[in-house]
Structure formats: structure tokens, C-alpha cells
Amino acid sequence: MGLHGVKAVFFDLDNTLIDTAAAGRRAIEEVIGALQSKHRYGEGEARAVCDKVQAKLLKECHDPAKMCITDLRISHWEEAIQETIGGEANRDLAAECYYLWKTTRLQHLTLAEDTRAMLTELRKSLRLLLLTNGDRQTQREKIEACACQPYFDAIVVGGEQKEEKPAPSIFHYCCDLLGVQPAECVMVGDSLDTDIQGGLNAGLKATVWINKAMTAPVDTSPVPHYIISSVMDLPAVLQKMEHNINAKLETDHMASSNEPH
């Protein structure tokens, strides 16, 4: 690999290399337990608070120039508690919930052993780059927690750039960092909207969508070049691409040698 065509692979972080969703579920259960045992909440109330927070996280619009992510997320908990229980705003309890949620989530963010081995192997012949959207502080904490820095030639966090995925600019910035052309790069990620659309917008050689459920949406849009159920299936896809490139080169070579000189 790396001889023809593909020189670099860009990886998304959340739910691609690490299971952020599972870590988040563990963190929520931890907070539910604490609200019940320590603060005498009923299970229904505790779950309602956590459901509201998760809804707020999904819709979150964060402007780091106006507020740090910590204050914003403590406010999510504060509002959720007040919406569920009523009464006075309880900033202290909100902060306690937030920090418990955050530390538990970070504790459970791990880069699996087989993923580490795969990245180590790929890096022998390809440049690897981590490209993640999100707030600078949040994403840097996750990167630190799962200790993935040694496996990459470069790490790019959307919150530190002018634009995030799917904007072509961030992908072209990544190409410049590695000294490669967009047509020599592959994007791997779990989000059709940011990873796949972004890779297509930027004119990358290929996009690989990680669809854990492997149940195809009715109309997959945008259309990825490849679909896999786990990041561990990536080497096989890259080999297939290499095989296709070699086969095409051979065909082109035969066609040109058959032409009259």
C-alpha cells in the first residue's frame, strides 16, 4: 500500500476509533445512581434529568468566544434539573452531575488493543491523521484519555480551525499538513453528514462509512465509496482498493502497448 494512489488515511474519532456512545451510556448510569443514592431522587426523576441533558447535548450550539464548554454543560444540567424538579436553580448539584458524567465518560474511552495494532500496521506504509469535529477542550481531553496520539502523524480538531467537517477547507488543511493531495487520501468515519459528505466535498480518493448496524438507510445520502461494520474491516478495504488500482494500471499498460507507435 502507499505505492499507487493511497498515501494517507484520515480517521474520525468518536464512534469510529473509540466507542463514545457506550462511554456516554456508562456515565449517564453513574449519574442516575448518584442522584438516587445521594440526593434521594426517584429513578424516574433521575432518568428524566439525564434524558433532558442528552437532548440538550444533541442540539448544543457552542461559541467558545462567548462561554467555555464547562459552563455551558453545567447549565445543561442546571436547566434539566429545574425543568424536572422545579424550584430554585441548583448550580452546585448541576456541577456535581456534570463532573461525574464527564470523568466517568473519559474513564471509559479506550482505544482497543486490536485497533492500536491495526493503526501501527497501517502506519508502516501510510500517513495517518486524526480528524475530529468538536470543541477544542472536549476533544483534546478525549484524545488524552484514550492515549491515541502516538498512532498518528497529525491530529486536527475542528474547534481549533476556521471550519469543521464537512467543509472542504479542513480536509485540504489536513492534506497540506501531510504533504499529500486530496486524491491520495481516504476518509474513515461513522457520520454521513460530516465524514462522508466532507470527504466527497474535498475530492478525496475514497470515503469509508462505518455503519455498525449494517442496516442500510432507505436512501443513503451522501453515498460512501465503501461501507464497513467496524474500523477493523478497513485494511481489507484498502487492500481491495490497492488491487483495483493495480488491475487498472495493468489494463492501461496493456492498452497503451497495443496501440500503434
XYZ file of N, CA and C in Angstrom, residues 87-226:
420
model
N -38.583 24.458 41.380
C -37.881 25.117 42.488
C -36.714 25.961 42.021
N -35.850 26.280 42.977
C -34.689 27.133 42.699
C -33.664 26.412 41.823
N -32.917 27.190 41.047
C -31.827 26.612 40.256
C -30.757 26.094 41.220
N -30.224 24.935 40.925
C -29.229 24.333 41.815
C -27.916 24.116 41.054
N -27.116 25.191 41.038
C -25.860 25.166 40.271
C -24.870 24.142 40.843
N -24.842 24.012 42.154
C -23.883 23.080 42.779
C -24.166 21.640 42.384
N -25.449 21.258 42.449
C -25.817 19.893 42.074
C -25.541 19.671 40.581
N -25.835 20.706 39.777
C -25.595 20.620 38.332
C -24.109 20.373 38.048
N -23.251 21.112 38.762
C -21.802 20.962 38.569
C -21.346 19.567 38.994
N -21.916 19.077 40.100
C -21.570 17.729 40.589
C -21.930 16.674 39.543
N -23.128 16.794 38.978
C -23.580 15.847 37.937
C -22.681 15.919 36.708
N -22.380 17.145 36.300
C -21.560 17.323 35.100
C -20.186 16.678 35.274
N -19.532 16.961 36.387
C -18.175 16.422 36.585
C -18.174 14.902 36.731
N -19.218 14.370 37.355
C -19.318 12.903 37.473
C -19.506 12.283 36.091
N -20.395 12.887 35.304
C -20.649 12.421 33.935
C -19.369 12.487 33.100
N -18.700 13.635 33.168
C -17.503 13.847 32.353
C -16.373 12.883 32.729
N -16.071 12.766 34.016
C -14.946 11.909 34.422
C -15.243 10.432 34.129
N -16.487 10.019 34.342
C -16.847 8.622 34.053
C -16.715 8.346 32.557
N -17.203 9.278 31.752
C -17.132 9.088 30.305
C -15.676 8.978 29.848
N -14.840 9.869 30.329
C -13.424 9.837 29.942
C -12.735 8.538 30.375
N -13.105 8.040 31.557
C -12.516 6.785 32.060
C -12.806 5.609 31.131
N -13.956 5.666 30.479
C -14.371 4.532 29.633
C -14.019 4.709 28.153
N -13.320 5.793 27.822
C -12.898 5.989 26.432
C -11.544 5.318 26.233
N -11.555 4.178 25.591
C -10.295 3.468 25.377
C -10.126 3.114 23.906
N -8.875 3.105 23.489
C -8.544 2.671 22.141
C -8.231 1.184 22.265
N -9.105 0.353 21.704
C -8.971 -1.103 21.868
C -7.628 -1.602 21.348
N -7.177 -2.688 21.943
C -5.879 -3.269 21.596
C -5.787 -3.617 20.110
N -6.863 -4.208 19.564
C -6.818 -4.584 18.140
C -6.784 -3.343 17.235
N -7.432 -2.257 17.689
C -7.399 -1.002 16.918
C -5.981 -0.428 16.925
N -5.337 -0.468 18.094
C -3.945 0.012 18.197
C -3.038 -0.768 17.242
N -3.220 -2.087 17.245
C -2.387 -2.944 16.385
C -2.616 -2.623 14.913
N -3.871 -2.399 14.542
C -4.193 -2.088 13.152
C -3.552 -0.761 12.735
N -3.668 0.265 13.594
C -3.087 1.575 13.281
C -1.562 1.480 13.140
N -0.946 0.723 14.034
C 0.513 0.539 13.993
C 0.925 -0.084 12.664
N 0.159 -1.089 12.229
C 0.458 -1.791 10.977
C 0.263 -0.862 9.773
N -0.854 -0.136 9.751
C -1.146 0.764 8.629
C -0.086 1.852 8.496
N 0.396 2.294 9.658
C 1.321 3.428 9.649
C 2.687 3.071 9.061
N 2.935 1.776 8.909
C 4.201 1.354 8.288
C 4.256 1.773 6.820
N 3.075 1.885 6.184
C 3.072 2.203 4.752
C 2.232 3.430 4.383
N 1.519 4.000 5.370
C 0.641 5.139 5.084
C 0.814 6.233 6.137
N 0.459 7.469 5.766
C 0.410 8.528 6.765
C -0.985 8.473 7.379
N -1.065 8.615 8.695
C -2.363 8.564 9.381
C -2.627 9.886 10.089
N -3.866 10.353 9.959
C -4.251 11.619 10.583
C -5.583 11.461 11.294
N -5.697 12.048 12.471
C -6.956 12.036 13.227
C -7.661 13.354 12.968
N -8.898 13.284 12.489
C -9.663 14.490 12.155
C -11.006 14.442 12.876
N -11.143 15.239 13.938
C -12.345 15.185 14.752
C -13.008 16.551 14.875
N -14.310 16.586 14.740
C -15.073 17.814 14.971
C -15.266 18.016 16.467
N -15.607 19.235 16.847
C -15.993 19.462 18.235
C -15.149 20.504 18.952
N -15.615 20.833 20.150
C -14.953 21.815 20.995
C -13.517 21.385 21.291
N -12.599 22.338 21.242
C -11.168 22.061 21.448
C -10.906 21.326 22.764
N -11.413 21.891 23.875
C -11.144 21.298 25.188
C -11.699 19.875 25.291
N -12.955 19.703 24.878
C -13.612 18.394 24.967
C -12.860 17.334 24.171
N -12.518 17.672 22.927
C -11.865 16.679 22.064
C -10.434 16.389 22.510
N -9.724 17.408 22.950
C -8.348 17.193 23.435
C -8.353 16.307 24.685
N -9.363 16.475 25.539
C -9.473 15.618 26.739
C -9.717 14.161 26.348
N -10.543 13.949 25.326
C -10.812 12.575 24.862
C -9.553 11.955 24.261
N -8.832 12.742 23.466
C -7.604 12.264 22.823
C -6.599 11.842 23.896
N -6.504 12.674 24.935
C -5.613 12.388 26.069
C -6.055 11.113 26.783
N -7.375 11.010 27.012
C -7.928 9.871 27.769
C -7.682 8.535 27.064
N -7.825 8.517 25.755
C -7.653 7.228 25.055
C -6.217 7.042 24.558
N -5.365 8.034 24.818
C -3.931 7.942 24.503
C -3.666 7.499 23.061
N -4.297 8.189 22.114
C -4.147 7.767 20.717
C -3.084 8.575 19.961
N -2.502 9.585 20.612
C -1.539 10.458 19.915
C -0.406 9.716 19.212
N 0.208 8.682 19.845
C 1.375 8.040 19.204
C 1.081 7.342 17.878
N -0.196 7.142 17.554
C -0.538 6.371 16.354
C -0.723 7.252 15.115
N -0.613 8.578 15.302
C -0.916 9.489 14.191
C 0.228 10.424 13.853
N 0.315 10.745 12.563
C 1.300 11.729 12.103
C 0.830 13.142 12.419
N -0.476 13.316 12.518
C -1.032 14.635 12.858
C -2.431 14.463 13.440
N -2.831 15.440 14.275
C -4.167 15.436 14.876
C -4.793 16.804 14.637
N -5.985 16.811 14.055
C -6.672 18.065 13.743
C -8.042 18.071 14.420
N -8.283 19.110 15.237
C -9.559 19.255 15.954
C -10.350 20.399 15.317
N -11.572 20.091 14.899
C -12.408 21.072 14.205
C -12.552 22.393 14.948
N -12.718 22.299 16.267
C -12.904 23.501 17.090
C -11.709 24.432 17.102
N -10.576 23.972 16.595
C -9.367 24.813 16.528
C -9.172 25.427 15.146
N -10.065 25.055 14.216
C -9.943 25.528 12.833
C -11.055 26.529 12.498
N -10.897 27.194 11.337
C -11.925 28.156 10.911
C -13.245 27.448 10.608
N -13.134 26.271 10.007
C -14.337 25.498 9.660
C -14.130 24.037 10.059
N -15.247 23.341 10.322
C -15.186 21.917 10.693
C -15.640 21.066 9.508
N -15.518 19.744 9.662
C -16.115 18.833 8.672
C -17.602 19.178 8.589
N -18.253 19.201 7.454
C -17.826 18.714 6.133
C -17.192 19.775 5.214
N -16.773 20.920 5.751
C -16.172 21.954 4.900
C -14.895 21.428 4.233
N -14.742 21.653 2.934
C -13.534 21.162 2.247
C -12.245 21.743 2.835
N -12.324 22.969 3.382
C -11.107 23.654 3.856
C -10.338 22.847 4.902
N -11.064 22.200 5.818
C -10.372 21.456 6.888
C -9.688 20.197 6.322
N -10.280 19.606 5.313
C -9.676 18.427 4.672
C -8.422 18.842 3.886
N -8.510 19.987 3.214
C -7.360 20.462 2.442
C -6.223 20.876 3.380
N -6.600 21.403 4.544
C -5.596 21.735 5.575
C -4.867 20.450 6.014
N -5.634 19.369 6.200
C -5.047 18.073 6.586
C -4.094 17.559 5.510
N -4.501 17.702 4.250
C -3.644 17.266 3.133
C -2.324 18.040 3.154
N -2.413 19.358 3.363
C -1.207 20.191 3.409
C -0.294 19.768 4.556
N -0.898 19.454 5.700
C -0.117 19.024 6.865
C 0.717 17.792 6.549
N 0.116 16.866 5.801
C 0.796 15.598 5.491
C 1.583 15.641 4.183
N 1.425 16.733 3.442
C 2.114 16.834 2.156
C 1.575 15.876 1.121
N 0.246 15.710 1.096
C -0.385 14.808 0.122
C -1.503 15.545 -0.620
N -1.953 14.951 -1.696
C -3.065 15.507 -2.477
C -4.382 14.873 -2.030
N -5.516 15.604 -2.149
C -6.810 15.010 -1.782
C -7.052 13.655 -2.471
N -6.628 13.537 -3.727
C -6.854 12.290 -4.488
C -5.984 11.133 -3.998
N -5.153 11.392 -2.974
C -4.312 10.329 -2.405
C -4.788 9.932 -1.000
N -5.952 10.487 -0.604
C -6.418 10.294 0.782
C -7.756 9.572 0.873
N -7.926 8.870 1.995
C -9.175 8.157 2.297
C -9.700 8.681 3.627
N -11.010 8.953 3.697
C -11.635 9.383 4.961
C -12.458 8.243 5.533
N -12.259 7.952 6.823
C -12.980 6.869 7.502
C -13.759 7.458 8.672
N -15.080 7.244 8.704
C -15.857 7.775 9.822
C -17.263 7.224 9.873
N -17.965 7.546 10.974
C -19.309 6.983 11.187
C -20.418 7.949 10.789
N -20.066 9.188 10.447
C -21.110 10.173 10.136
C -21.198 10.457 8.642
N -22.381 10.202 8.090
C -22.601 10.505 6.668
C -22.528 12.010 6.435
N -23.079 12.792 7.379
C -23.168 14.250 7.208
C -21.822 14.955 7.256
N -20.933 14.505 8.141
C -19.655 15.219 8.298
C -18.489 14.485 7.636
N -18.327 13.196 7.953
C -17.171 12.447 7.449
C -17.286 12.133 5.951
N -18.400 11.530 5.579
C -18.557 11.095 4.190
C -18.809 12.290 3.274
N -19.756 13.147 3.660
C -20.035 14.342 2.850
C -18.776 15.203 2.733
N -18.048 15.326 3.845
C -16.829 16.131 3.843
C -15.770 15.570 2.907
N -15.573 14.245 2.973
C -14.592 13.606 2.095
C -14.945 13.792 0.628
N -16.240 13.709 0.332
C -16.700 13.906 -1.043
C -16.522 15.366 -1.456
N -16.887 16.295 -0.558
C -16.744 17.737 -0.842
C -15.307 18.095 -1.178
N -14.380 17.436 -0.457
C -12.962 17.787 -0.592
C -12.271 17.052 -1.737
N -13.007 16.153 -2.391
C -12.428 15.427 -3.531
C -11.415 14.363 -3.133
N -11.647 13.726 -1.981
C -10.734 12.661 -1.566
C -10.905 11.433 -2.461
N -9.891 10.586 -2.451
C -9.920 9.385 -3.308
C -11.094 8.484 -2.961
N -11.328 8.290 -1.649
C -12.422 7.401 -1.239
C -12.924 7.769 0.144
N -14.177 7.412 0.405
C -14.776 7.575 1.733
C -15.222 6.201 2.213
N -14.969 5.927 3.490
C -15.354 4.634 4.079
C -16.260 4.923 5.264
N -17.505 4.477 5.153
C -18.504 4.738 6.198
C -18.589 3.554 7.145
N -18.459 3.838 8.433
C -18.630 2.796 9.445
C -20.085 2.801 9.879
N -20.786 1.739 9.499
C -22.203 1.586 9.819
C -22.331 0.342 10.689
N -22.239 0.554 12.028
C -22.189 -0.586 12.952
C -23.397 -1.501 12.825
N -24.558 -0.894 12.557
C -25.781 -1.700 12.460
C -25.813 -2.501 11.161
N -25.120 -2.021 10.155
C -25.107 -2.609 8.813
C -26.520 -2.765 8.237
N -27.418 -1.910 8.735
C -28.745 -1.869 8.120
C -28.754 -0.602 7.271
N -28.855 -0.779 5.988
C -28.743 0.372 5.093
C -29.952 1.284 5.229
N -29.716 2.599 5.389
C -30.835 3.533 5.369
C -31.502 3.455 3.994
N -32.768 3.821 3.942
C -33.520 3.680 2.692
C -32.802 4.392 1.552
N -32.464 5.674 1.780
C -31.703 6.353 0.728
C -30.449 6.953 1.362
N -29.372 6.202 1.294
C -28.114 6.676 1.861
C -27.658 7.873 1.048
N -27.657 9.005 1.695
C -27.174 10.199 1.026
C -26.342 10.981 2.024
N -25.151 11.327 1.733
C -24.389 11.036 0.521
C -24.013 9.556 0.419
N -23.536 9.159 -0.746
C -23.192 7.742 -0.955
C -21.696 7.513 -0.728
N -21.341 6.725 0.304
C -19.922 6.445 0.535
C -19.392 5.456 -0.506
N -18.071 5.471 -0.720
C -17.472 4.517 -1.662
C -17.505 3.102 -1.093
N -17.308 3.001 0.232
C -17.291 1.692 0.897
C -18.068 1.777 2.207
